[in-house]
C-alpha positions as YAML, in Angstrom:
chain: A
units: angstrom
residues:
- id: 1
  name: UNK
  ca: [-0.07, -0.03, -0.05]
- id: 2
  name: UNK
  ca: [1.43, 3.50, -0.92]
- id: 3
  name: UNK
  ca: [1.39, 6.24, 1.61]
- id: 4
  name: UNK
  ca: [0.61, 9.66, 0.10]
- id: 5
  name: UNK
  ca: [1.82, 12.81, 1.55]
- id: 6
  name: UNK
  ca: [-0.84, 15.35, 1.46]
- id: 7
  name: UNK
  ca: [0.08, 18.89, 0.12]
- id: 8
  name: UNK
  ca: [-2.32, 21.70, 1.06]
- id: 9
  name: UNK
  ca: [-0.44, 24.94, 0.81]
- id: 10
  name: UNK
  ca: [-0.20, 26.85, -2.50]
- id: 11
  name: UNK
  ca: [2.35, 29.46, -3.00]
- id: 12
  name: UNK
  ca: [2.80, 31.59, -6.37]
- id: 13
  name: UNK
  ca: [5.94, 33.18, -7.59]
- id: 14
  name: UNK
  ca: [4.73, 35.59, -10.16]
- id: 15
  name: UNK
  ca: [8.35, 36.76, -10.94]
- id: 16
  name: UNK
  ca: [9.57, 33.20, -11.79]
- id: 17
  name: UNK
  ca: [5.98, 32.25, -13.17]
- id: 18
  name: UNK
  ca: [5.84, 29.04, -11.05]
- id: 19
  name: UNK
  ca: [3.47, 27.45, -8.65]
- id: 20
  name: UNK
  ca: [4.58, 25.63, -5.45]
- id: 21
  name: UNK
  ca: [2.87, 22.89, -3.04]
- id: 22
  name: UNK
  ca: [3.93, 22.00, 0.32]
- id: 23
  name: UNK
  ca: [2.19, 20.56, 3.57]
- id: 24
  name: UNK
  ca: [0.77, 22.37, 6.42]
- id: 25
  name: UNK
  ca: [2.13, 19.75, 8.70]
- id: 26
  name: UNK
  ca: [5.36, 20.61, 10.94]
- id: 27
  name: UNK
  ca: [7.45, 17.85, 9.42]
- id: 28
  name: UNK
  ca: [11.30, 17.65, 9.70]
- id: 29
  name: UNK
  ca: [11.73, 17.21, 5.92]
- id: 30
  name: UNK
  ca: [8.92, 19.00, 4.33]
- id: 31
  name: UNK
  ca: [7.85, 17.77, 0.82]
- id: 32
  name: UNK
  ca: [7.73, 20.55, -1.88]
- id: 33
  name: UNK
  ca: [6.37, 20.40, -5.47]
- id: 34
  name: UNK
  ca: [7.23, 23.21, -7.81]
- id: 35
  name: UNK
  ca: [5.73, 23.47, -11.31]
- id: 36
  name: UNK
  ca: [6.90, 26.09, -13.83]
- id: 37
  name: UNK
  ca: [6.19, 26.41, -17.51]
- id: 38
  name: UNK
  ca: [9.23, 26.31, -19.81]
- id: 39
  name: UNK
  ca: [8.33, 26.84, -23.38]
- id: 40
  name: UNK
  ca: [6.49, 23.55, -24.73]
- id: 41
  name: UNK
  ca: [7.44, 21.70, -21.42]
- id: 42
  name: UNK
  ca: [6.32, 22.03, -17.85]
- id: 43
  name: UNK
  ca: [9.27, 21.51, -15.23]
- id: 44
  name: UNK
  ca: [7.94, 19.51, -12.43]
- id: 45
  name: UNK
  ca: [10.26, 19.26, -9.48]
- id: 46
  name: UNK
  ca: [9.36, 17.19, -6.22]
- id: 47
  name: UNK
  ca: [11.62, 17.30, -3.28]
- id: 48
  name: UNK
  ca: [11.37, 15.58, 0.10]
- id: 49
  name: UNK
  ca: [14.35, 16.58, 2.19]
- id: 50
  name: UNK
  ca: [17.57, 16.30, 0.12]
- id: 51
  name: UNK
  ca: [15.81, 13.92, -2.25]
- id: 52
  name: UNK
  ca: [14.44, 15.49, -5.49]
- id: 53
  name: UNK
  ca: [12.75, 13.99, -8.57]
- id: 54
  name: UNK
  ca: [12.39, 16.35, -11.55]
- id: 55
  name: UNK
  ca: [10.36, 15.51, -14.78]
- id: 56
  name: UNK
  ca: [9.77, 17.63, -17.68]
- id: 57
  name: UNK
  ca: [6.70, 16.41, -19.55]
- id: 58
  name: UNK
  ca: [5.33, 18.20, -22.46]
- id: 59
  name: UNK
  ca: [2.63, 20.76, -21.66]
- id: 60
  name: UNK
  ca: [0.04, 19.78, -24.21]
- id: 61
  name: UNK
  ca: [0.42, 16.04, -23.00]
- id: 62
  name: UNK
  ca: [0.04, 17.12, -19.42]
- id: 63
  name: UNK
  ca: [-2.87, 19.56, -19.91]
- id: 64
  name: UNK
  ca: [-4.72, 16.82, -22.15]
- id: 65
  name: UNK
  ca: [-4.23, 14.03, -19.61]
- id: 66
  name: UNK
  ca: [-5.43, 16.34, -16.61]
- id: 67
  name: UNK
  ca: [-8.46, 17.75, -18.58]
- id: 68
  name: UNK
  ca: [-9.70, 14.17, -19.28]
- id: 69
  name: UNK
  ca: [-8.92, 12.65, -15.72]
- id: 70
  name: UNK
  ca: [-11.76, 10.99, -14.22]
- id: 71
  name: UNK
  ca: [-12.11, 9.90, -10.86]
- id: 72
  name: UNK
  ca: [-11.73, 6.23, -10.33]
- id: 73
  name: UNK
  ca: [-12.51, 4.36, -6.93]
- id: 74
  name: UNK
  ca: [-10.00, 1.75, -6.01]
- id: 75
  name: UNK
  ca: [-7.47, 2.80, -8.53]
- id: 76
  name: UNK
  ca: [-4.66, 5.22, -7.20]
- id: 77
  name: UNK
  ca: [-2.86, 6.45, -10.47]
- id: 78
  name: UNK
  ca: [-4.67, 5.81, -13.85]
- id: 79
  name: UNK
  ca: [-2.46, 8.00, -16.35]
- id: 80
  name: UNK
  ca: [1.21, 8.37, -17.04]
- id: 81
  name: UNK
  ca: [2.90, 11.28, -18.59]
- id: 82
  name: UNK
  ca: [6.30, 11.09, -19.93]
- id: 83
  name: UNK
  ca: [8.52, 8.13, -20.88]
- id: 84
  name: UNK
  ca: [9.17, 4.74, -19.72]
- id: 85
  name: UNK
  ca: [12.21, 5.77, -17.88]
- id: 86
  name: UNK
  ca: [10.86, 8.80, -16.20]
- id: 87
  name: UNK
  ca: [7.10, 9.94, -15.88]
- id: 88
  name: UNK
  ca: [4.53, 11.62, -13.82]
- id: 89
  name: UNK
  ca: [1.73, 9.24, -12.84]
- id: 90
  name: UNK
  ca: [-1.47, 10.91, -11.88]
- id: 91
  name: UNK
  ca: [-4.90, 9.74, -10.60]
- id: 92
  name: UNK
  ca: [-8.06, 11.74, -9.29]
- id: 93
  name: UNK
  ca: [-9.80, 10.50, -6.21]
- id: 94
  name: UNK
  ca: [-13.52, 10.81, -5.86]
- id: 95
  name: UNK
  ca: [-13.12, 13.29, -2.97]
- id: 96
  name: UNK
  ca: [-11.03, 15.59, -5.32]
- id: 97
  name: UNK
  ca: [-7.67, 14.70, -4.24]
- id: 98
  name: UNK
  ca: [-5.01, 14.70, -7.35]
- id: 99
  name: UNK
  ca: [-2.42, 12.03, -6.83]
- id: 100
  name: UNK
  ca: [1.03, 12.74, -8.23]
- id: 101
  name: UNK
  ca: [3.71, 10.08, -8.55]
- id: 102
  name: UNK
  ca: [6.88, 11.49, -10.02]
- id: 103
  name: UNK
  ca: [9.02, 8.29, -10.84]
- id: 104
  name: UNK
  ca: [12.38, 7.41, -12.29]
- id: 105
  name: UNK
  ca: [12.89, 3.83, -13.55]
- id: 106
  name: UNK
  ca: [16.11, 2.23, -13.13]
- id: 107
  name: UNK
  ca: [15.55, -0.86, -15.24]
- id: 108
  name: UNK
  ca: [13.24, -4.02, -14.74]
- id: 109
  name: UNK
  ca: [14.51, -4.34, -11.26]
- id: 110
  name: UNK
  ca: [13.38, -1.01, -9.64]
- id: 111
  name: UNK
  ca: [12.35, 2.50, -9.57]
- id: 112
  name: UNK
  ca: [12.15, 5.33, -7.20]
- id: 113
  name: UNK
  ca: [9.28, 7.72, -6.89]
- id: 114
  name: UNK
  ca: [7.62, 10.12, -4.58]
- id: 115
  name: UNK
  ca: [4.01, 9.50, -3.60]
- id: 116
  name: UNK
  ca: [2.31, 12.97, -3.02]
- id: 117
  name: UNK
  ca: [-1.28, 14.07, -3.20]
- id: 118
  name: UNK
  ca: [-2.80, 17.59, -3.84]
- id: 119
  name: UNK
  ca: [-5.64, 18.66, -1.46]
- id: 120
  name: UNK
  ca: [-8.90, 19.62, -3.47]
- id: 121
  name: UNK
  ca: [-8.36, 23.34, -3.09]
- id: 122
  name: UNK
  ca: [-4.58, 22.85, -4.14]
- id: 123
  name: UNK
  ca: [-5.59, 20.91, -7.21]
- id: 124
  name: UNK
  ca: [-8.22, 23.63, -8.15]
- id: 125
  name: UNK
  ca: [-5.34, 26.09, -7.94]
- id: 126
  name: UNK
  ca: [-3.17, 24.08, -9.97]
- id: 127
  name: UNK
  ca: [-5.77, 23.47, -12.56]
- id: 128
  name: UNK
  ca: [-6.28, 27.39, -12.81]
- id: 129
  name: UNK
  ca: [-2.60, 27.99, -12.94]
- id: 130
  name: UNK
  ca: [-2.20, 25.40, -15.71]
- id: 131
  name: UNK
  ca: [-5.15, 25.95, -18.01]
- id: 132
  name: UNK
  ca: [-5.44, 24.83, -21.64]
- id: 133
  name: UNK
  ca: [-8.22, 22.01, -21.46]
- id: 134
  name: UNK
  ca: [-7.92, 21.42, -17.83]
- id: 135
  name: UNK
  ca: [-11.37, 21.63, -16.16]
- id: 136
  name: UNK
  ca: [-11.88, 22.36, -12.34]
...
């Protein structure tokens, strides 16, 4: 069973053009997700303490997948954006949580990933920040 860390605090950096998510919980190593548009790509950086996983999916693909994402009971992540070696797995829960699993695959023997979840208000803020086909 995967343990997802809830991210419920949203911060905008208008100068950098990015949006950042973190947790309200007082944790020793806080998780952070920073998303920034880079031309036709979206830089997605997820860090937990000194560990960081960064993926750079195409904007159109990310927008299309998030725009068509449906809540599915029982399944955690239903779509993957990226390649077989590095991807962002996403899923939508019936209560509005957006599950995010940035993952880097070593080979057939293993992978490393972070299990994160945006609260419903944080998900809505993300969808508004990243328009183009994404419905709140």
